[in-house]
CSV table of C-alpha atoms and ligand atoms in Angstrom, one decimal:
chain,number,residue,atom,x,y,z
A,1,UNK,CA,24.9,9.5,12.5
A,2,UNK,CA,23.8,5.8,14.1
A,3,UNK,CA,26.4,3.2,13.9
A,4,UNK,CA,24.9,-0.4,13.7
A,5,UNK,CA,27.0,-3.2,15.2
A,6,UNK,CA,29.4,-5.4,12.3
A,7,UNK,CA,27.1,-8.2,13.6
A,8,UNK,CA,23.7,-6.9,12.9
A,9,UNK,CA,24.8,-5.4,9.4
A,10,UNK,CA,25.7,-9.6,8.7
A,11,UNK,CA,22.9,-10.9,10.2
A,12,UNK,CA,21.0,-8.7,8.4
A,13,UNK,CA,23.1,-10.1,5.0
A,14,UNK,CA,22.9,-13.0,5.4
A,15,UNK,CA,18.9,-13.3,6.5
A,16,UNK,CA,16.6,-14.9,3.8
A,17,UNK,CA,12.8,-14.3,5.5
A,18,UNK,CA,12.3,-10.6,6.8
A,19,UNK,CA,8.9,-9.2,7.8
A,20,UNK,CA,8.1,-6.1,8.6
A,21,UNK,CA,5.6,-4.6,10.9
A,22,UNK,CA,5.1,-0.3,10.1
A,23,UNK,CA,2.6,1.7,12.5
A,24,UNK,CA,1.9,5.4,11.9
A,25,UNK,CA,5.6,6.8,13.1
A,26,UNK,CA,6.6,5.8,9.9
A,27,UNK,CA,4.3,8.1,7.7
A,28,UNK,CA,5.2,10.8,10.5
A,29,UNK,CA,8.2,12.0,8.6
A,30,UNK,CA,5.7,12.8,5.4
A,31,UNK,CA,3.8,15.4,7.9
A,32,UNK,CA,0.7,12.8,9.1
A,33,UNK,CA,0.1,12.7,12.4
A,34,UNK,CA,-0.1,9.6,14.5
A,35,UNK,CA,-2.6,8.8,17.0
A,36,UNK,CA,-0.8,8.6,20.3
A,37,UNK,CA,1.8,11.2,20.1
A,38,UNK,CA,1.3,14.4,21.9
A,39,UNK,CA,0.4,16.0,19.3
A,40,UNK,CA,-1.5,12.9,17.6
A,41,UNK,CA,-4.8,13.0,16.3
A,42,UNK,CA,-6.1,11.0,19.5
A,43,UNK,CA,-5.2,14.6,21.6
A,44,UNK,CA,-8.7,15.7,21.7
A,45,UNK,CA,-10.7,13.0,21.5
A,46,UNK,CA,-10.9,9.4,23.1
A,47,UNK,CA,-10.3,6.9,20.5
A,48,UNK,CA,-13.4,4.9,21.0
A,49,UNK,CA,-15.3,8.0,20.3
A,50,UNK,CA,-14.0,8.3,16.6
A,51,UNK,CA,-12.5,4.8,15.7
A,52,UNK,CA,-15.4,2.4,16.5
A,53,UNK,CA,-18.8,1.8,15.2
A,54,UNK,CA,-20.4,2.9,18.3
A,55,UNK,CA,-18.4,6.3,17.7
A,56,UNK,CA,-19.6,6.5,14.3
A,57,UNK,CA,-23.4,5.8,15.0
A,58,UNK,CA,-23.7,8.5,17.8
A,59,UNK,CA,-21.1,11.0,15.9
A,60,UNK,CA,-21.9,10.4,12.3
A,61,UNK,CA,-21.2,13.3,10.8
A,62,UNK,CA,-18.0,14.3,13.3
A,63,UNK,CA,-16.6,10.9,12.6
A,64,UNK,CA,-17.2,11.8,9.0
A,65,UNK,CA,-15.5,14.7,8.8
A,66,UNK,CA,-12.6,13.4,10.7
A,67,UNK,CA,-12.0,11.2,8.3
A,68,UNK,CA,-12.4,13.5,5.3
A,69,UNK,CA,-10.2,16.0,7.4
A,70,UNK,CA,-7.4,13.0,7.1
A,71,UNK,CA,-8.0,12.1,3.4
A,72,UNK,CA,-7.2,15.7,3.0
A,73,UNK,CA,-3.9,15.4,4.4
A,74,UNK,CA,-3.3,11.9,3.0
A,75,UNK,CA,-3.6,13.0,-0.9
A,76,UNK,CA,-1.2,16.3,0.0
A,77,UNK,CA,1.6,14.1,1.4
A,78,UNK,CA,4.5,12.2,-0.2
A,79,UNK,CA,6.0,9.1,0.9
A,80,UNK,CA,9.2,9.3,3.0
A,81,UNK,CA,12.7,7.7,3.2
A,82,UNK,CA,11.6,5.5,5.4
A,83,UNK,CA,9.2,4.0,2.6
A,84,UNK,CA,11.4,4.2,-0.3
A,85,UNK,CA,13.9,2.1,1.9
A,86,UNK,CA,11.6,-0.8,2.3
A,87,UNK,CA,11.2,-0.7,-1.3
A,88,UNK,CA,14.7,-1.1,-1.4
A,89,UNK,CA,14.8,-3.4,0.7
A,90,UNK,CA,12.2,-5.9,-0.9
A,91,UNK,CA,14.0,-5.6,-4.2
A,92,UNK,CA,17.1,-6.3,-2.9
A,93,UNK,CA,15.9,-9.4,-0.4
A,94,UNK,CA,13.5,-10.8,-3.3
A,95,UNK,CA,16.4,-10.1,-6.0
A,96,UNK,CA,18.6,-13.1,-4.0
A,97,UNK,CA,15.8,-15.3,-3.7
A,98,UNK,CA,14.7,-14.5,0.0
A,99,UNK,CA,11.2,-13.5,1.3
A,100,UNK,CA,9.9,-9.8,2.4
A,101,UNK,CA,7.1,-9.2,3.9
A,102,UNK,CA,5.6,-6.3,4.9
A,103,UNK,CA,2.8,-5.8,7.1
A,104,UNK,CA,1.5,-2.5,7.7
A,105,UNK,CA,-1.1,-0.8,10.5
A,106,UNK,CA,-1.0,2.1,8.1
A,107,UNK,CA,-4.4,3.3,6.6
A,108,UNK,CA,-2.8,5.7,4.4
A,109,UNK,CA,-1.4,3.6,1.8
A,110,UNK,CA,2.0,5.0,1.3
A,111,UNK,CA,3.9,2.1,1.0
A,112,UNK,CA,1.8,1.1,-1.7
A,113,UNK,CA,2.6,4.5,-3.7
A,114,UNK,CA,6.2,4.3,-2.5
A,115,UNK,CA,6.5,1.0,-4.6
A,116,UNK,CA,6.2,-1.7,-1.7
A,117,UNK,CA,4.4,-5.0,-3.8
A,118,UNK,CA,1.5,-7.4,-1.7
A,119,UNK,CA,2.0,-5.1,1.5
A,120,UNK,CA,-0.6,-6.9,4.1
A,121,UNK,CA,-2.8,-3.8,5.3
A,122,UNK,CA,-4.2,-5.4,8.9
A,123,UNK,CA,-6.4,-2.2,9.5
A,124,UNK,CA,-8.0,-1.6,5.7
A,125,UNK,CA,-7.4,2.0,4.1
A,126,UNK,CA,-8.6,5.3,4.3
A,127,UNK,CA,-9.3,5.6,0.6
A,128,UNK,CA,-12.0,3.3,0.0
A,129,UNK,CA,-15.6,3.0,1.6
A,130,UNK,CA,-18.2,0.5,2.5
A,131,UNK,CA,-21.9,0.5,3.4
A,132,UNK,CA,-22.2,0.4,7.4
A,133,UNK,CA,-25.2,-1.9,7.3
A,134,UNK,CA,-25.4,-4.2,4.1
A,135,UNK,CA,-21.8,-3.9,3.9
A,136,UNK,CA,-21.5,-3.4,0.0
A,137,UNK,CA,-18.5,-1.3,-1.6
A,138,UNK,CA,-19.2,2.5,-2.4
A,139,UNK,CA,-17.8,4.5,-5.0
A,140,UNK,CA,-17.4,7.7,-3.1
A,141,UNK,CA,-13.7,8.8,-3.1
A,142,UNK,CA,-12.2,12.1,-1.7
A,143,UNK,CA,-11.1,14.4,-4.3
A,144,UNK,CA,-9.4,17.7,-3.2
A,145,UNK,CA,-11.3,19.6,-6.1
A,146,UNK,CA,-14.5,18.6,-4.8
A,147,UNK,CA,-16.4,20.3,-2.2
A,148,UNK,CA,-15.7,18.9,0.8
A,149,UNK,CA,-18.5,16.0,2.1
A,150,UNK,CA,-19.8,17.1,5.6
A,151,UNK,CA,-21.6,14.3,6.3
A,152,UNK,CA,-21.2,10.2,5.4
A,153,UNK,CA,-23.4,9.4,1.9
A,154,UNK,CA,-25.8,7.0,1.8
A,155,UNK,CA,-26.1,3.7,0.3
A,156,UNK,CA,-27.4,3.7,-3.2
A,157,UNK,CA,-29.1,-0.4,-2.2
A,158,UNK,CA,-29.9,0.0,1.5
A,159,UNK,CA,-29.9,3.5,2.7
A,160,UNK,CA,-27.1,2.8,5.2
A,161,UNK,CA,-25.1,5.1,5.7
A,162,UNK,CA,-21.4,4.8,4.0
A,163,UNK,CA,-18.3,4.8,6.1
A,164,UNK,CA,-14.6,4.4,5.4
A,165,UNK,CA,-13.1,0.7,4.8
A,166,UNK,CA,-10.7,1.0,7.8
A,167,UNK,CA,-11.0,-1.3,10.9
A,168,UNK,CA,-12.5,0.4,14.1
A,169,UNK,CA,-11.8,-1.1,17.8
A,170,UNK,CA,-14.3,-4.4,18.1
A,171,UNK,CA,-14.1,-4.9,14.5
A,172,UNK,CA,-11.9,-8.2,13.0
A,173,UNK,CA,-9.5,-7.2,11.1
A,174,UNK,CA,-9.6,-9.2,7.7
A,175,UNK,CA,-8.7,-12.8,8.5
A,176,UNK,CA,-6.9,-13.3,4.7
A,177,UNK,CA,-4.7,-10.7,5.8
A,178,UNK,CA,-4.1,-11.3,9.8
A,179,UNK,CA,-3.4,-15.3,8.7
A,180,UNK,CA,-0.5,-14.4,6.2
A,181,UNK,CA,0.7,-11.4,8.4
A,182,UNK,CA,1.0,-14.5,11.5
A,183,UNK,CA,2.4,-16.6,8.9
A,184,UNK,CA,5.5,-14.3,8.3
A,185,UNK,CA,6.0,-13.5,11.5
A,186,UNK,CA,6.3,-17.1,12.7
A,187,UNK,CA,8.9,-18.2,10.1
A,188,UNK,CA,11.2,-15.2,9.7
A,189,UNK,CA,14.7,-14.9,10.4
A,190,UNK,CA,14.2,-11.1,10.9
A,191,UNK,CA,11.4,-8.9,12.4
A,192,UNK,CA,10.9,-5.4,12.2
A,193,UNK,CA,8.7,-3.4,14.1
A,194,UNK,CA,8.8,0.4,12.7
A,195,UNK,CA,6.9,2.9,14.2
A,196,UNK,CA,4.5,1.9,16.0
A,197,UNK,CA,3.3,2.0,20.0
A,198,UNK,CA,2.3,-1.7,19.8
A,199,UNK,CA,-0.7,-1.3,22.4
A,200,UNK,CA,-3.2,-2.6,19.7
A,201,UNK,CA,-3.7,-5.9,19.4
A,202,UNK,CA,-3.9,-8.4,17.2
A,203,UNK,CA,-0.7,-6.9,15.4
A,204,UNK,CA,1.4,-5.7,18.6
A,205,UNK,CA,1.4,-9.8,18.9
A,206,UNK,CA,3.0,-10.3,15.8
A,207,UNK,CA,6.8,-9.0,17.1
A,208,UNK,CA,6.5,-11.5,20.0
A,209,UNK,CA,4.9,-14.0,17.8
A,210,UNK,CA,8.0,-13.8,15.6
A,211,UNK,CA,10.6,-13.6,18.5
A,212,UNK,CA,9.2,-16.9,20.6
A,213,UNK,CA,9.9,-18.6,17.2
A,214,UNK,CA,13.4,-17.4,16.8
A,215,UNK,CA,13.2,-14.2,14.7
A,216,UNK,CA,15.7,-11.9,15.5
A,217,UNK,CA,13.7,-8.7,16.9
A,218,UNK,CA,14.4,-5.5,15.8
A,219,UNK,CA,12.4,-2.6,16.8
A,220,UNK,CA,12.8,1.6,15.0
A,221,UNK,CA,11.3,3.8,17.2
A,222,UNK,CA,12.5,7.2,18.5
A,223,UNK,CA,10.4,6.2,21.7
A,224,UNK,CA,10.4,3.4,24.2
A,225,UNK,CA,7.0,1.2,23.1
A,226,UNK,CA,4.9,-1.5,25.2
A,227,UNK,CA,7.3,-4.2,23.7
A,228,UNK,CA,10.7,-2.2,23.7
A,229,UNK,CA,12.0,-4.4,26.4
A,230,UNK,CA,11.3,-7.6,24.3
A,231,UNK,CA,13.6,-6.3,21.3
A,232,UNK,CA,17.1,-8.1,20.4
A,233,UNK,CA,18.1,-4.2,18.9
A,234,UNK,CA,16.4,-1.3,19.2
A,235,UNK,CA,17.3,1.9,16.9
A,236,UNK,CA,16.1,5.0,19.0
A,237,UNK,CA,15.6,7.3,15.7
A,238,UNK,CA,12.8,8.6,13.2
A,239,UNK,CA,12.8,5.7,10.5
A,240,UNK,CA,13.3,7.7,7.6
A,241,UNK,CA,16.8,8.7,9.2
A,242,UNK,CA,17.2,5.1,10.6
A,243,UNK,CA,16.3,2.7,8.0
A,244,UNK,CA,18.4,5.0,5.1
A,245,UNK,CA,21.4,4.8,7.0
A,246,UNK,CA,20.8,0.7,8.3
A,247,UNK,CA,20.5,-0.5,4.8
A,248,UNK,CA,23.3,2.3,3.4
A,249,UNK,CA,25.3,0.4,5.9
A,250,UNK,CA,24.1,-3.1,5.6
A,251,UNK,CA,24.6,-2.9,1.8
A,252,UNK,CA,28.1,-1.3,1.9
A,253,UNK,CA,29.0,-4.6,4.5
A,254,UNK,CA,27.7,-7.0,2.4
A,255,UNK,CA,29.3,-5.9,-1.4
A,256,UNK,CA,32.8,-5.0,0.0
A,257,UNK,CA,33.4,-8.1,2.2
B,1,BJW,C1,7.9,7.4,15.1
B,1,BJW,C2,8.2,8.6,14.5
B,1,BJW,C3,9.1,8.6,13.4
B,1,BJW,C4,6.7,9.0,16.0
B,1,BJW,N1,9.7,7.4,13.1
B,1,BJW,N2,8.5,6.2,14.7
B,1,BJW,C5,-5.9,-8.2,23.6
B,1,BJW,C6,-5.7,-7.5,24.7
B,1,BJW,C7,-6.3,-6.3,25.0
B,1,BJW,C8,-7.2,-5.7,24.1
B,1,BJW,C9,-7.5,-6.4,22.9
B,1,BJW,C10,-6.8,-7.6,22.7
B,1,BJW,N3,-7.2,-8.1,21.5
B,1,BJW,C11,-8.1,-7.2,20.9
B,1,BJW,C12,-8.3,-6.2,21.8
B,1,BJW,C13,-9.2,-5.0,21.6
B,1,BJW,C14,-8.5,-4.0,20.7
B,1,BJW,C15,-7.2,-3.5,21.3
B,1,BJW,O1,-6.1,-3.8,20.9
B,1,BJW,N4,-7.3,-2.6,22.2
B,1,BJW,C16,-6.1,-2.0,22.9
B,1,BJW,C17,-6.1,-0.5,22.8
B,1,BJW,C18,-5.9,-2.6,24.2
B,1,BJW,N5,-8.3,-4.5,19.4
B,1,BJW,C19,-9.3,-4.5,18.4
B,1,BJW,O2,-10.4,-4.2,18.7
B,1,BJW,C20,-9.0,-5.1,17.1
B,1,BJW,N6,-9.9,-6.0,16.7
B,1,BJW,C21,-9.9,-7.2,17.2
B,1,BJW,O3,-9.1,-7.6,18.0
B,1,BJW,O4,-10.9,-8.1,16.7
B,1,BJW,C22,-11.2,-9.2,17.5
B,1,BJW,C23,-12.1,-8.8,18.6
B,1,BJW,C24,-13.3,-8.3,18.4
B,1,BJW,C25,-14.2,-7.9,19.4
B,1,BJW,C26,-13.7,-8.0,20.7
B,1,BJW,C27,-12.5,-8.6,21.0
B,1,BJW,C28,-11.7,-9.0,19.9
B,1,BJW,C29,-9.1,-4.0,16.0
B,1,BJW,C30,-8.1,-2.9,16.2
B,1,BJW,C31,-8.3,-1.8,15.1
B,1,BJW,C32,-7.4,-0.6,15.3
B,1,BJW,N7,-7.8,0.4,14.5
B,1,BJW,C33,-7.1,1.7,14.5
B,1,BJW,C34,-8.0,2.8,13.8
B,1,BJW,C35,-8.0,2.5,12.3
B,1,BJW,C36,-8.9,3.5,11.6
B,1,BJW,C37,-8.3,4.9,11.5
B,1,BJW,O5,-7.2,5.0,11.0
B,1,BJW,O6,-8.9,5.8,12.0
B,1,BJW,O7,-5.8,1.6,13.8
B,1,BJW,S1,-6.6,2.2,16.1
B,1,BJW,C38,-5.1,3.0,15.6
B,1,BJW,O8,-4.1,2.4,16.3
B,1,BJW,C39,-5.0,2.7,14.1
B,1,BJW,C40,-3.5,2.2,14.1
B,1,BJW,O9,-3.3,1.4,13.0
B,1,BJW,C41,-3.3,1.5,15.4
B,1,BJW,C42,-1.9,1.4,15.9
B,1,BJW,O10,-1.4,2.7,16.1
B,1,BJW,P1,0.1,3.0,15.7
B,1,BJW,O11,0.3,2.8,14.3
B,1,BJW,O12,1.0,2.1,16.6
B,1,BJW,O13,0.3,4.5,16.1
B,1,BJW,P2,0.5,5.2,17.5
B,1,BJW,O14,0.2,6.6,17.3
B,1,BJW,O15,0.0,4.5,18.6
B,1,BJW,O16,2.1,5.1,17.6
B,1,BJW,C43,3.0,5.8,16.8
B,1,BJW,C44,4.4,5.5,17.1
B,1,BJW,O17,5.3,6.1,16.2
B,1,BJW,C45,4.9,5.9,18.5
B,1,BJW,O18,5.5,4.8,19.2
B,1,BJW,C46,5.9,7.0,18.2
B,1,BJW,O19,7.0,7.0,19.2
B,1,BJW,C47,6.4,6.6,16.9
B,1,BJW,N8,7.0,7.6,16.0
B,1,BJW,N9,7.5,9.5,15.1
B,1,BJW,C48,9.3,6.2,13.8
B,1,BJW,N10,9.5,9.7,12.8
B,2,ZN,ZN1,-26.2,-0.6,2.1
């Protein structure tokens, strides 16, 4: 059982603007792995070998399957505590009039099925697909009662061949979505980072972003992260467990009194 200070359960009452930054630790307690854990999906191979276009056009059909191999687990899981707390959590912040944003690294879009409204994906999805060289949209969609696709499809206009809609290493993330995700982060009262190893950047700004212009820090993580030492209160815990129990606590604090 965590105990959160009387303070931080008032801040967090009283706070009108929270945004929230997720990473894959989050969707870790629905059984998908992360990518820098020991166990992670980054393991066996380098990153820039499967999460980069250079990867893609020497690997095709490995980075191809990889992905496949992660839609697979994507459609079997279920969104966690940890989700349906943020859900909570908007409701009850946008119920009294106050802002919450959240801005996920996640491709997997749990938070979406969990409930979360306008969630800012910064790295795209896993569901969705786009031509690699003339850029148009593609219908092709996993399905788990389809035979699995072994290598990418081709583009019904150009030929090229179709990857997924997620953003690799070198690649921008979408600027519509980076510019609202900044916005939030420089004029909350409250940050959250939640799950995630911050070493990717643009997003493992954002907490400092958000900090340097007065945001009280907050960061979930069961392990010490690249920006750990910046953080006002860190909650050493899976976020399932710790955000449950932080807003269990924050709402009985701010009814009673
Ligand atoms: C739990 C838990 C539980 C476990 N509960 N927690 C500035 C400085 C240096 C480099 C750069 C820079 N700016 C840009 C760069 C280059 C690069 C970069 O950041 N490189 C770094 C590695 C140094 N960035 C980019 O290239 C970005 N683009 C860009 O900047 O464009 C402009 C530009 C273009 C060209 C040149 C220069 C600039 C794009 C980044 C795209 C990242 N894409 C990926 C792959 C997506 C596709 C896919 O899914 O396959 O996104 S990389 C991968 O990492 C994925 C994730 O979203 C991202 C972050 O990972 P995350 O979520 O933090 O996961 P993990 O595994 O790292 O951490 C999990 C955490 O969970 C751990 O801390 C655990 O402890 C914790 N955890 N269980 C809570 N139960
Ligand atoms: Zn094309």
């Amino acid at each position: 059982m965590h105990t959160f200070s009387d303070n931080l359960l008032q801040t967090l009452g009283a706070a009108r603007k929270i945004a929230v930054l997720t990473g894959a630790g989050v969707s870790a307690e629905s059984g998908v792995a992360t990518f820098r854990d020991p166990n992670g999906l980054w393991a066996k191979f380098r990153p820039e070998e499967l999460a980069s276009m250079d990867g893609f056009l020497k690997n095709p059909n490995m980075v191809w399957e990889w992905y496949e191999a992660r839609r697979e687990v994507v459609d079997s899981v279920k969104p966690n505590a940890g989700h349906t707390t943020l859900v909570e959590m908007q409701q009850w912040y946008e119920e009294r009039g106050g802002r919450f944003t959240l801005i996920t690294q996640n491709v997997d879009r749990l938070h979406q099925q969990a409930g979360s409204r306008d969630v800012i994906e910064l790295h795209g999805n896993i569901i969705d697909n786009y031509c690699s060289r003339c850029k148009k949209p593609h219908e092709y969609r996993y399905t788990s009662t389809a035979p699995s696709v072994k290598e990418p499809p081709r583009c019904t206009y150009c030929g090229g061949m179709i990857r997924p809609a997620v953003v690799w290493f070198g690649e921008m993330l979408p600027p519509d979505a980076l510019e609202a995700a900044q916005e939030a982060a420089e004029t909350c009262d409250v940050f959250f980072s939640i799950g995630t190893s911050a070493e990717v950047y643009p997003a493992a700004g954002l907490p400092i972003e958000a900090k340097r212009a007065g945001a009280l820090f907050i960061e979930v993580n069961p392990n010490q992260t690249a920006i750990t030492r910046f953080a006002d209160v860190s909650i050493s815990a899976p976020s399932g467990e710790a955000l449950s129990a932080l807003f269990a606590n924050m709402l009985a604090k701010n009814t009673i009194s």
